[in-house]
Amino acid sequence: MEQAEKHEKVHRVFQRIYKKYDVMNSLISFNRHKVWRQKADCIVAAKQGHQVIDVCCGTGDWTISMAKIVGPQGNVVGLDFSDNMLKIAELKREENQLENIKLVSGDAMAIPYEDASFDRATIGFGLRNVPDYLTVLKEINRVLRPGGSLVCLETSQTKLPIYRQLYFFYFRFIMPLLGKLFAGSYKEYAWLNESASTFPDQKTLAELFRKAGFENISVCSLMGGIAAIHKGIKPLIQK
């Protein structure tokens, strides 16, 4: 799929499914996505006063989590290209009464911030939906300060026999059916299956981190490899 075509298709998907996105996330992941994000929070290791960007922030759950961690002296930018997803994120921001969040409509392929603007960056279940993975990783590296880190929580490719077949059967047939029954969005959830099934495995994604300029890359495999948390550090001295 061409980059422009993927960009437009993904935009249509998320503009449509935003109302049921959170409910469906919990349903299709058996609520595990919340546990995974809590684990990812520990790996991010953000501190009070840090500046954080949550790329492809969607409805803002990770943005809000980061804002609570960095406290009133810190700030968190939630960046997403779907205005409808950002509307939900804004409602959550207001509900949590958080003044240290800025929600920005923007493209992860061209992040609208200057070099070395952030101490930490996160991207949760969003990298697989961008037109070019490496371009986005390079952009995140660019806006991080030297010594800053990126943590990516994403679906992955399990290698376990039988489990792998069951996993792909669930994503290909069951998840779109759940999308149709509970969100009226069969085609949209069929696309999410496609994006997950073609996403790089853990080793390949770690190599993309390296190509983007990150070092000290670590990988935490989740539930037998169906998801993973990748972390990379921007070098203190740029080559």
Coordinates of C-alpha atoms in Angstrom, one line a residue, residues 18-161:
Y18 CA -13.5 6.8 17.9
K19 CA -16.8 6.5 19.9
K20 CA -16.3 2.8 20.6
Y21 CA -12.5 2.7 20.5
D22 CA -11.9 2.4 24.3
V23 CA -14.6 -0.2 24.8
M24 CA -13.4 -2.3 21.9
N25 CA -9.8 -2.1 23.1
S26 CA -10.8 -3.6 26.4
L27 CA -13.0 -6.2 24.7
I28 CA -10.5 -7.4 22.0
S29 CA -7.5 -7.5 24.4
F30 CA -9.4 -9.0 27.3
N31 CA -8.5 -5.9 29.2
R32 CA -4.8 -6.7 29.0
H33 CA -3.9 -3.5 27.3
K34 CA -4.3 -1.6 30.6
V35 CA -1.9 -4.0 32.4
W36 CA 0.6 -3.7 29.5
R37 CA 0.5 0.1 29.7
Q38 CA 1.1 0.1 33.4
K39 CA 4.2 -2.1 32.8
A40 CA 5.2 0.3 30.0
D41 CA 4.8 3.3 32.4
C42 CA 7.5 1.7 34.6
I43 CA 9.8 1.2 31.6
V44 CA 9.3 4.9 30.5
A45 CA 10.6 5.9 33.9
A46 CA 9.3 9.5 33.5
K47 CA 10.1 11.9 36.4
Q48 CA 8.4 14.9 37.9
G49 CA 8.9 17.9 35.7
H50 CA 9.7 15.9 32.5
Q51 CA 8.5 17.0 29.1
V52 CA 6.8 14.1 27.4
I53 CA 5.2 13.6 23.9
D54 CA 2.7 10.8 23.4
V55 CA 2.7 10.2 19.6
C56 CA -0.5 8.7 18.0
C57 CA -2.1 9.4 21.4
G58 CA -5.6 8.4 20.2
T59 CA -8.2 8.9 23.0
G60 CA -5.4 9.9 25.4
D61 CA -5.2 7.1 28.0
W62 CA -1.4 7.0 28.0
T63 CA -1.2 10.8 27.7
I64 CA -3.2 11.1 30.9
S65 CA -1.1 8.5 32.7
M66 CA 2.1 10.3 31.8
A67 CA 0.6 13.7 32.9
K68 CA -0.1 12.3 36.3
I69 CA 3.4 10.9 36.6
V70 CA 5.3 14.1 35.5
G71 CA 3.1 16.3 37.8
P72 CA 2.2 19.9 37.5
Q73 CA 5.8 21.0 36.8
G74 CA 5.9 18.7 33.8
N75 CA 4.0 18.8 30.5
V76 CA 2.7 16.2 28.1
V77 CA 1.8 16.7 24.5
G78 CA -0.7 14.2 23.0
L79 CA -0.3 14.2 19.2
D80 CA -2.7 12.5 16.9
F81 CA -4.1 13.1 13.3
S82 CA -7.7 12.2 14.1
D83 CA -9.6 15.1 15.4
N84 CA -12.4 12.8 16.6
M85 CA -10.0 10.7 18.7
L86 CA -8.6 14.0 20.2
K87 CA -12.2 15.0 21.2
I88 CA -12.4 12.0 23.4
A89 CA -9.0 12.7 24.8
E90 CA -10.0 16.3 25.6
L91 CA -13.1 15.0 27.5
K92 CA -10.8 12.7 29.6
R93 CA -8.4 15.6 30.2
E94 CA -11.2 17.7 31.6
E95 CA -12.6 14.9 33.6
N96 CA -9.2 14.3 35.2
Q97 CA -8.7 18.1 35.7
L98 CA -5.2 18.0 34.2
E99 CA -3.8 21.3 33.1
N100 CA -0.4 19.9 32.1
I101 CA -1.7 18.3 28.9
K102 CA -1.7 19.8 25.4
L103 CA -3.6 17.9 22.7
V104 CA -2.2 18.6 19.2
S105 CA -3.6 17.7 15.8
G106 CA -0.6 16.6 13.9
D107 CA 1.2 14.0 11.8
A108 CA 3.7 11.6 13.4
M109 CA 5.5 11.6 10.0
A110 CA 6.4 15.3 10.6
I111 CA 6.1 16.1 14.3
P112 CA 5.5 19.8 14.7
Y113 CA 8.1 20.4 17.3
E114 CA 11.7 21.5 17.3
D115 CA 14.7 19.3 17.8
A116 CA 15.4 18.2 21.4
S117 CA 12.1 19.3 22.8
F118 CA 11.2 16.3 25.0
D119 CA 12.7 14.1 27.8
R120 CA 10.5 11.1 27.0
A121 CA 8.3 9.9 24.1
T122 CA 5.7 7.2 24.0
I123 CA 3.7 5.5 21.2
G124 CA 1.1 3.0 22.0
F125 CA -0.6 0.8 19.4
G126 CA 0.0 3.5 16.9
L127 CA 3.2 2.7 15.1
R128 CA 1.7 -0.1 13.0
N129 CA -0.8 2.4 11.6
V130 CA 1.7 5.0 10.2
P131 CA 2.7 5.0 6.5
D132 CA 6.4 4.5 7.3
Y133 CA 7.7 3.1 10.6
L134 CA 11.3 4.3 10.2
T135 CA 10.3 7.8 9.3
V136 CA 8.2 8.1 12.5
L137 CA 11.0 6.6 14.7
K138 CA 13.5 9.1 13.2
E139 CA 11.1 11.9 13.9
I140 CA 10.6 10.9 17.5
N141 CA 14.4 10.6 17.8
R142 CA 14.7 14.1 16.5
V143 CA 12.4 15.7 19.0
L144 CA 14.0 13.9 22.0
R145 CA 16.8 15.4 24.0
P146 CA 20.1 13.5 24.1
G147 CA 19.7 10.9 26.8
G148 CA 15.9 10.9 26.3
S149 CA 14.0 7.7 25.5
L150 CA 11.2 6.3 23.4
V151 CA 9.0 3.5 24.6
C152 CA 6.7 1.8 22.1
L153 CA 3.9 -0.6 23.1
E154 CA 2.7 -2.5 20.2
T155 CA 1.3 -5.8 18.8
S156 CA 3.9 -8.2 17.7
Q157 CA 4.4 -11.5 16.0
T158 CA 4.5 -14.5 18.3
K159 CA 6.7 -17.4 17.2
L160 CA 5.0 -20.1 19.3
P161 CA 3.5 -22.9 17.3

